[in-house]
Amino acid sequence: MQVAYHWLKEYLDFSYTPAELAEKMTMAGLEVEGIEYLGEGINEIVIGEIVKIEEHQDADKLVICQVKIDDESELLQIVTGAPNVVEGERVPIAKVGTTLPGGMKIKKAKLRGVNSFGMMCSTDELGLSEERAHGIMLLGKEAPVGRKLTEYLGLDEYVLKLDLTPNYARCLGMLGVAREIKSLYTGGKVNYPEVNLEEDKNEAAVDEQAAIEIKADDLCPRYTGRLIKNIKVGPSPKWMQQRLRAAGIRPINNIVDITNYVLMEYNQPLHAFDYDKLNESKIIVRRAVAGEKIVTLDEKTRELTEEMLVIADAKEPVAVAGVMGGANSEVTDDTVNIFLESAYFNPVSIRKTARQLGLPSEASHRFERGVDIGMLKEASDRACQLMVKYADGELVPGIIDEYPGKQAKMVIKLDPARVNELLGLDLSTNKIAEMLASLDFEINKSGNLLEVAVPTFRGDVTQSADLVEEVARVYGYNNIPTTRPISKQLGSKNKKQKFEDLVHFLMRSAGLDQVITYSLQDKKIYQGLKLSQGHRLLEHVELKNPLSAAFGIMRTSLLPGIIDVLASNARRQIENMHVFEMGKIFFANQGQRPTEINMLSGGTFGAGEDLWQTDAPNFFFLKGALEMLFTRLQIPDVQFKAITDEPYFHPGRAAKIVYKGQYLGQIGELLPAIIDDKDLQSGTTVFELNLDKVRKFAPEVNYKYEKLPHFPAVSRDLAVVIKNNIPVADIFALIEDVAGELLKELQIFDIYQGDQIRSGFKSVAFKLKFQSPTKTLEDKEVNKVFKKIISQLSEKFSAEVRGN
Amino acid sequence: MDLLKTLENIEKDAEQELTELDELKELEELRVKYLGKKGEIQQVFNKMGKIEPEQRPVVGKSANILKQKIENLINENQQRLEKAKEKKRLVAEKIDVTLPGNKPKLGRAHPLKVIIDEITEIFTGMGFSIAEGPEVESEYYNFAALNIPEHHPARDLQDTLYLDDHYLLRTHTSPVQIHTMEEQDPPIRIIAPGKVYRSDELDASHSPIFHQIEGLVVDKDITFSDLKGTIKLIVEALFGENRKIRFRPSYFPFTEPSAEVDVSCIVCGGEGCSLCSRSGWLEIMGSGMVHPNVLRMSGYDPDIYSGFAFGVGWDRLALLKYGIDDIRVLYENDRRFLHQF
């Protein structure tokens, strides 16, 4: 909705500047998105008359014009190359010193030796058209010399662009806006257009010449029709065209323009039928028959459904009610007689029809939001008055007004005490009544309650809460005091949230940066993971109406997002990066609500220290972070078991993460082919954990003190040579098992493969620390355990002890 | 044989040698030289038999005195030398304290997390708890229960992404209001941060996936002025106490009265600039009193209970607070960006 400032002033007396008005409207709930001054940049342009044209002696294409810009001043000499100048024409003149919208400043100039004192302007130079114009803008011989161009063209106007929420349907017309400002700010009264209809007494009454039958009064509770004869289709008056343009509507001809003008005034869509094209001069408002067709004004054939409301004549549909007229009854240049519809249609019905046909329009927009059923006749009268005046029409006496859905005004019972309770105010009942009355509600007191009758233009008000908002609006939102509700509860995060915060903290402590990636992804991203058919990551949920393929599916893994983050950073010459993300993944669930799983995922490249000299620093960096995580979450003995079958992982550098036999997640170096595809750094490693499962295993953090040992510890080193394919974890498990309770610490401090070890074998060095809580250990006790460990290692793994 | 003379010479030599000494290890040599078993003092004692008996006590006494004196001298010089050695060591161990430290490599929280931590702290301090809800919602929770019937123009306010005829991606965090009211009895006091989805093309100010923070308070005697006070507090906590704040009528189907909340522009302070489209104000959240229809549908009697709700664009808060001019930056996760927070 666009509100032209000067136009609005015609209906209401106010003294606000356009900016003040915009502020008032915004604060009333009619948000003004912007103010446009239509004459922006051309306020100094005046209208001049070309009095005389002479040839330029030294240039074929130039002429010298003498231009009159007012009665007093001397004629201006202006040299121009424009091909269309004619003596006697009136044109826009930019005098010396004027700046044009494009930024050009007009200076005195000499063109091929002849002085020129200004410029005649074309429409594009004035910013009035986008395209380059062929010559000077010709204003016609009646344009007043000396007047400002903006005034003459109606461009001395400010347009306020409103972004109206659906509950402000009443403000989709100028009169509604005026009424709103009157009610909230200025008081006084709205100047409705004075309508004195001159009916043609020679004509038979309208109900003798036409008939209206409403067959679907649930969808059309009121329908009015008038007849205007002998109209002459032609251009509408200039002022009307200017106002329509200011409202953002393109002028067409007087009939269309008048219906649009009244639409903008009264917020009532009108439709003009060519009366002579209506079979049997009959209007039937009914539901369409399934499969019925109509060619609409845009010359497209539309198939209708039984849900749609049509306006039909005795034979066939002539309009899709409230949405678009039919070509068969269209007003053309040859139209002589007009049947004018002013009606109310069911908002939901209009909305469904407009959507199904893909035909949103100014009319359907308003019908969807509800027009004022009480104003149909007034709007019709106004249009008739204008058609008589500007289309030379003869008005047939009377109006057909079918109003089967007429209802008494809705009355809402309002408890003033509750109003105060809800707003935190202390207003008297009278004050509340007065405030509502200012908004044209009719008030009756009934005991402690107010009975509030809702005017027909307030379709948005259906219950007392709506009236509470009205009281707040009149009182002023910003005048309501500020308080805070007394808290009776202790606020806190729940266990899940605390757990997630802890995970977050631990990941950051491990040096991982948190990232957030899109949970909608491109299907193709999963192709890059080299998944085989049937892989579980392909069980994704697809969007029914995606914006684009890039956001076409819901992610089934955080890994693609993590990989993308690592890749885009690697491409920016970032040398090392460690990241994690916590977020949901989604799996299709056979038409049921998709499964949402909370995941923790992460990745790294450029980790520094190559702990085991296996050229896998990233793997062990991330693994270390996860081990620390599990330790701090008090989930001991989480196992990392080698896996070779995840298609996107290096088969020799990947593990699943298992606890008590349950799969928690996985970690792995990306397949070299993926690393190459994505320009990632070699060795880039990622992991993912099912956070919901991890949380199930994490006990509530509950620390318990264990007495510190008093007795000294005994350390022993042990280096064993074992087959390469034996996982160190197995050796670990065996040592721990054999050593029993005396073993307090077990660490690996070296792994060696090379010259001194035969191929296919590795040397692993452990440090064992023994300690007893009850005594100082003697060497022979430790030796006994140590020997047992050695013999078991030898037995189970054929391990040879080095340097023993 | 003048042993006294010898003692005098010894004394002179010892004094000179000891005071000129500058290495600690040489001190031991001197100790041996003078006080050792074959040392010079001992040699004097050894020669005692060869002198006059009456001289012996005199020489003996002098020798003992000298022995004591040299011992003292040695000890003094030992201390001197030890001090000098320690000093030398400290000088030698000087480091350049301006060299950079060994920084622990801590990871960073994403700016959205930084903001929500701050907000959570404020709200838990006011007795709020944190609620959550699914990102995939049914029509009922996303619309109908929030007083947005089918075929109502209010559905146009949000472009919805659908999964099928039953499920959609929540367009706002407001469905958490409904879940909470269904699961809990009043008093209710929650905030609900989370991801939301709209069918908006990705550009500098729109993203199909973004974040909101919902707030809901339901109890007896909750007023619009409570809403105002609560929001004022959070705005001041986030943007400073000098921030002006205004409430203006707006429309959300699930609140009535509804209010849009603006703060004075954080760049121009109200003068008007490009950030605030010359208005001097920035829209930061929608709010209102919970609509009676919503209360009723969730099983609460609107004549007894009342409440307020609000919804904030979480990303937008981050953009405003940190002066980020493009929402996409939040999801690009450039390391140089992440390390600014």
mmCIF file of C-alpha atoms in Angstrom, chain A residues 23 26-31 165-168 347-348 351-352 355 368-369 418 420-424 463 465-466 468-469 472-473 477-494 496-497 500-501 504 507-520 541-548 551 554-555 565 568-569 572 574 576-584 586 591-594 596, chain B residues 105-110 112-113 117 120 124 126-138 141 151-157 160-165 167 169 187-189 195 197-202 207-209 211 217 219 222-226 228-230 232-233 245-251 256-259 283 289 291-293 296 302-306 308 328 330-336 338-339:
data_model
loop_
_atom_site.group_PDB
_atom_site.id
_atom_site.type_symbol
_atom_site.label_atom_id
_atom_site.label_comp_id
_atom_site.label_asym_id
_atom_site.label_seq_id
_atom_site.Cartn_x
_atom_site.Cartn_y
_atom_site.Cartn_z
ATOM 1 C CA GLU A 23 6.520 8.306 12.281
ATOM 2 C CA THR A 26 4.650 3.510 12.181
ATOM 3 C CA MET A 27 3.913 3.992 15.843
ATOM 4 C CA ALA A 28 0.252 3.195 15.197
ATOM 5 C CA GLY A 29 1.185 -0.145 13.703
ATOM 6 C CA LEU A 30 1.110 0.923 10.069
ATOM 7 C CA GLU A 31 4.759 0.438 9.388
ATOM 8 C CA THR A 165 0.339 -6.686 8.446
ATOM 9 C CA PRO A 166 -2.799 -8.742 7.660
ATOM 10 C CA ASN A 167 -4.784 -7.225 10.533
ATOM 11 C CA TYR A 168 -4.628 -3.740 8.993
ATOM 12 C CA PRO A 347 -11.783 -14.270 2.332
ATOM 13 C CA VAL A 348 -10.783 -17.923 2.594
ATOM 14 C CA ARG A 351 -7.467 -16.882 -1.058
ATOM 15 C CA LYS A 352 -7.771 -20.505 -2.090
ATOM 16 C CA ARG A 355 -3.631 -19.440 -5.014
ATOM 17 C CA GLU A 368 -8.541 -12.155 1.306
ATOM 18 C CA ARG A 369 -8.075 -9.770 4.180
ATOM 19 C CA ARG A 418 -9.123 -7.549 32.877
ATOM 20 C CA ASN A 420 -5.971 -3.268 33.254
ATOM 21 C CA GLU A 421 -4.697 -6.619 34.498
ATOM 22 C CA LEU A 422 -3.332 -7.526 31.112
ATOM 23 C CA LEU A 423 -1.748 -4.199 30.341
ATOM 24 C CA GLY A 424 -0.461 -3.344 33.791
ATOM 25 C CA GLN A 463 -12.551 -11.088 20.793
ATOM 26 C CA ALA A 465 -7.921 -9.528 23.427
ATOM 27 C CA ASP A 466 -8.220 -7.585 20.180
ATOM 28 C CA VAL A 468 -7.078 -4.884 24.703
ATOM 29 C CA GLU A 469 -4.628 -4.205 21.889
ATOM 30 C CA ALA A 472 -2.944 -0.224 24.328
ATOM 31 C CA ARG A 473 -2.572 1.420 20.934
ATOM 32 C CA TYR A 477 2.656 1.283 23.858
ATOM 33 C CA ASN A 478 5.493 3.448 25.016
ATOM 34 C CA ASN A 479 3.421 5.043 27.765
ATOM 35 C CA ILE A 480 2.785 1.702 29.422
ATOM 36 C CA PRO A 481 5.105 1.283 32.427
ATOM 37 C CA THR A 482 7.877 -1.302 32.573
ATOM 38 C CA THR A 483 7.837 -3.920 35.312
ATOM 39 C CA ARG A 484 9.212 -7.406 35.627
ATOM 40 C CA PRO A 485 7.372 -10.528 36.663
ATOM 41 C CA ILE A 486 8.381 -11.809 40.065
ATOM 42 C CA SER A 487 10.356 -15.001 39.675
ATOM 43 C CA LYS A 488 9.203 -17.925 41.744
ATOM 44 C CA GLN A 489 11.552 -20.373 40.096
ATOM 45 C CA LEU A 490 15.250 -21.005 40.025
ATOM 46 C CA GLY A 491 16.418 -20.712 36.458
ATOM 47 C CA SER A 492 18.877 -23.251 35.223
ATOM 48 C CA LYS A 493 19.984 -25.384 32.356
ATOM 49 C CA ASN A 494 18.822 -28.973 32.401
ATOM 50 C CA LYS A 496 21.212 -32.379 28.724
ATOM 51 C CA GLN A 497 22.086 -28.741 28.228
ATOM 52 C CA GLU A 500 26.297 -30.241 25.893
ATOM 53 C CA ASP A 501 27.975 -27.213 27.420
ATOM 54 C CA HIS A 504 31.503 -27.762 24.057
ATOM 55 C CA MET A 507 36.269 -29.542 22.597
ATOM 56 C CA ARG A 508 37.390 -25.943 22.833
ATOM 57 C CA SER A 509 39.909 -26.867 25.503
ATOM 58 C CA ALA A 510 41.319 -29.425 23.086
ATOM 59 C CA GLY A 511 41.893 -26.592 20.653
ATOM 60 C CA LEU A 512 38.946 -27.117 18.332
ATOM 61 C CA ASP A 513 37.027 -24.106 17.022
ATOM 62 C CA GLN A 514 33.261 -24.335 16.945
ATOM 63 C CA VAL A 515 31.666 -24.059 13.524
ATOM 64 C CA ILE A 516 28.035 -23.919 12.424
ATOM 65 C CA THR A 517 27.166 -25.227 8.989
ATOM 66 C CA TYR A 518 23.911 -25.479 7.074
ATOM 67 C CA SER A 519 21.592 -28.311 8.019
ATOM 68 C CA LEU A 520 20.125 -28.266 4.521
ATOM 69 C CA VAL A 541 14.797 -36.521 3.930
ATOM 70 C CA GLU A 542 14.087 -34.530 0.799
ATOM 71 C CA LEU A 543 12.320 -31.200 0.849
ATOM 72 C CA LYS A 544 9.052 -31.048 -1.024
ATOM 73 C CA ASN A 545 9.542 -27.450 -2.133
ATOM 74 C CA PRO A 546 13.266 -26.740 -1.927
ATOM 75 C CA LEU A 547 14.603 -23.304 -2.757
ATOM 76 C CA SER A 548 17.264 -24.876 -4.901
ATOM 77 C CA PHE A 551 19.350 -26.658 -0.003
ATOM 78 C CA MET A 554 18.331 -32.474 5.261
ATOM 79 C CA ARG A 555 21.776 -33.578 6.284
ATOM 80 C CA VAL A 565 34.733 -25.859 6.125
ATOM 81 C CA SER A 568 37.377 -23.710 2.064
ATOM 82 C CA ASN A 569 39.895 -22.726 4.715
ATOM 83 C CA ARG A 572 42.548 -19.730 1.702
ATOM 84 C CA ILE A 574 45.085 -21.492 6.286
ATOM 85 C CA ASN A 576 46.143 -25.604 10.309
ATOM 86 C CA MET A 577 42.584 -25.851 11.483
ATOM 87 C CA HIS A 578 40.792 -27.875 14.084
ATOM 88 C CA VAL A 579 37.017 -27.609 14.216
ATOM 89 C CA PHE A 580 33.950 -29.171 15.759
ATOM 90 C CA GLU A 581 30.235 -28.788 15.304
ATOM 91 C CA MET A 582 27.293 -29.831 17.418
ATOM 92 C CA GLY A 583 24.030 -30.157 15.578
ATOM 93 C CA LYS A 584 21.254 -32.357 14.411
ATOM 94 C CA PHE A 586 17.929 -36.206 10.149
ATOM 95 C CA GLY A 591 6.626 -41.168 6.230
ATOM 96 C CA GLN A 592 6.676 -40.747 9.979
ATOM 97 C CA ARG A 593 8.338 -37.807 11.679
ATOM 98 C CA PRO A 594 12.007 -37.941 10.634
ATOM 99 C CA GLU A 596 16.546 -36.181 14.699
ATOM 100 C CA LYS B 105 45.839 -23.446 21.623
ATOM 101 C CA LEU B 106 42.308 -23.100 22.915
ATOM 102 C CA GLY B 107 39.449 -23.421 20.467
ATOM 103 C CA ARG B 108 36.954 -20.619 19.979
ATOM 104 C CA ALA B 109 33.227 -20.512 20.406
ATOM 105 C CA HIS B 110 31.215 -19.462 17.367
ATOM 106 C CA LEU B 112 26.279 -17.321 17.918
ATOM 107 C CA LYS B 113 27.341 -19.389 20.913
ATOM 108 C CA ASP B 117 25.711 -17.874 26.477
ATOM 109 C CA THR B 120 21.176 -17.610 28.744
ATOM 110 C CA THR B 124 18.532 -18.054 33.953
ATOM 111 C CA MET B 126 15.697 -14.202 36.034
ATOM 112 C CA GLY B 127 14.427 -17.704 36.706
ATOM 113 C CA PHE B 128 14.070 -18.903 33.128
ATOM 114 C CA SER B 129 14.949 -22.392 32.006
ATOM 115 C CA ILE B 130 15.978 -23.443 28.516
ATOM 116 C CA ALA B 131 13.504 -25.343 26.370
ATOM 117 C CA GLU B 132 14.063 -27.159 23.126
ATOM 118 C CA GLY B 133 11.961 -28.595 20.363
ATOM 119 C CA PRO B 134 12.282 -30.530 17.135
ATOM 120 C CA GLU B 135 13.367 -28.801 13.958
ATOM 121 C CA VAL B 136 10.930 -30.872 11.940
ATOM 122 C CA GLU B 137 7.418 -29.887 12.954
ATOM 123 C CA SER B 138 3.858 -30.732 12.108
ATOM 124 C CA TYR B 141 2.630 -27.011 16.129
ATOM 125 C CA HIS B 151 -5.820 -20.227 4.351
ATOM 126 C CA HIS B 152 -5.072 -17.259 6.566
ATOM 127 C CA PRO B 153 -3.014 -14.459 5.044
ATOM 128 C CA ALA B 154 -0.704 -14.711 8.063
ATOM 129 C CA ARG B 155 0.741 -17.825 6.446
ATOM 130 C CA ASP B 156 2.224 -15.530 3.825
ATOM 131 C CA LEU B 157 4.356 -13.887 6.496
ATOM 132 C CA THR B 160 7.597 -22.481 4.570
ATOM 133 C CA LEU B 161 9.767 -25.390 3.531
ATOM 134 C CA TYR B 162 7.762 -28.610 3.526
ATOM 135 C CA LEU B 163 8.937 -32.199 3.757
ATOM 136 C CA ASP B 164 5.582 -33.675 2.792
ATOM 137 C CA ASP B 165 1.907 -33.083 3.490
ATOM 138 C CA TYR B 167 5.760 -32.313 8.156
ATOM 139 C CA LEU B 169 10.722 -27.362 8.831
ATOM 140 C CA PRO B 187 4.306 -20.942 36.015
ATOM 141 C CA ILE B 188 6.261 -21.170 32.780
ATOM 142 C CA ARG B 189 9.372 -19.217 32.126
ATOM 143 C CA LYS B 195 17.461 -23.338 14.216
ATOM 144 C CA TYR B 197 13.998 -22.519 8.259
ATOM 145 C CA ARG B 198 12.405 -20.316 5.631
ATOM 146 C CA SER B 199 12.178 -20.422 1.910
ATOM 147 C CA ASP B 200 14.351 -17.314 1.570
ATOM 148 C CA GLU B 201 17.100 -17.039 -1.005
ATOM 149 C CA LEU B 202 20.548 -16.745 0.499
ATOM 150 C CA SER B 207 19.465 -17.199 4.935
ATOM 151 C CA PRO B 208 17.169 -20.200 4.490
ATOM 152 C CA ILE B 209 18.558 -21.525 7.745
ATOM 153 C CA HIS B 211 18.417 -19.043 14.384
ATOM 154 C CA VAL B 217 6.283 -16.525 30.367
ATOM 155 C CA ASP B 219 1.429 -17.376 34.941
ATOM 156 C CA ILE B 222 1.468 -11.491 33.803
ATOM 157 C CA THR B 223 1.090 -8.090 32.156
ATOM 158 C CA PHE B 224 2.154 -6.214 29.087
ATOM 159 C CA SER B 225 4.275 -4.037 31.342
ATOM 160 C CA ASP B 226 6.096 -7.193 32.471
ATOM 161 C CA LYS B 228 8.201 -4.446 28.387
ATOM 162 C CA GLY B 229 10.367 -4.616 31.490
ATOM 163 C CA THR B 230 11.799 -8.007 30.617
ATOM 164 C CA LYS B 232 14.144 -3.735 28.217
ATOM 165 C CA LEU B 233 16.450 -5.589 30.551
ATOM 166 C CA ILE B 245 14.008 1.250 23.063
ATOM 167 C CA ARG B 246 10.523 1.546 21.650
ATOM 168 C CA PHE B 247 7.541 -0.737 21.271
ATOM 169 C CA ARG B 248 5.154 -0.345 18.406
ATOM 170 C CA PRO B 249 1.967 -2.166 17.503
ATOM 171 C CA SER B 250 2.441 -5.068 15.180
ATOM 172 C CA TYR B 251 0.797 -8.323 14.272
ATOM 173 C CA GLU B 256 -2.479 -10.022 21.094
ATOM 174 C CA PRO B 257 -1.579 -7.267 21.769
ATOM 175 C CA SER B 258 1.514 -7.650 19.612
ATOM 176 C CA ALA B 259 4.529 -5.391 19.608
ATOM 177 C CA GLU B 283 13.930 -3.755 14.547
ATOM 178 C CA MET B 289 0.823 -11.106 25.096
ATOM 179 C CA HIS B 291 -3.117 -14.911 22.355
ATOM 180 C CA PRO B 292 -6.062 -16.344 24.306
ATOM 181 C CA ASN B 293 -6.688 -18.808 21.458
ATOM 182 C CA ARG B 296 -6.945 -22.189 25.170
ATOM 183 C CA PRO B 302 -7.149 -17.341 29.414
ATOM 184 C CA ASP B 303 -9.390 -15.838 32.063
ATOM 185 C CA ILE B 304 -7.020 -17.145 34.741
ATOM 186 C CA TYR B 305 -3.645 -17.218 33.057
ATOM 187 C CA SER B 306 -1.886 -14.708 30.919
ATOM 188 C CA PHE B 308 3.927 -12.938 27.111
ATOM 189 C CA ARG B 328 26.627 -15.637 5.245
ATOM 190 C CA LEU B 330 28.357 -16.746 10.110
ATOM 191 C CA TYR B 331 28.120 -19.983 8.145
ATOM 192 C CA GLU B 332 31.342 -19.790 6.156
ATOM 193 C CA ASN B 333 33.410 -20.534 9.263
ATOM 194 C CA ASP B 334 36.558 -18.861 8.032
ATOM 195 C CA ARG B 335 39.203 -19.491 10.644
ATOM 196 C CA ARG B 336 40.199 -15.820 10.611
ATOM 197 C CA LEU B 338 36.176 -17.542 14.126
ATOM 198 C CA HIS B 339 39.335 -16.327 15.796
#
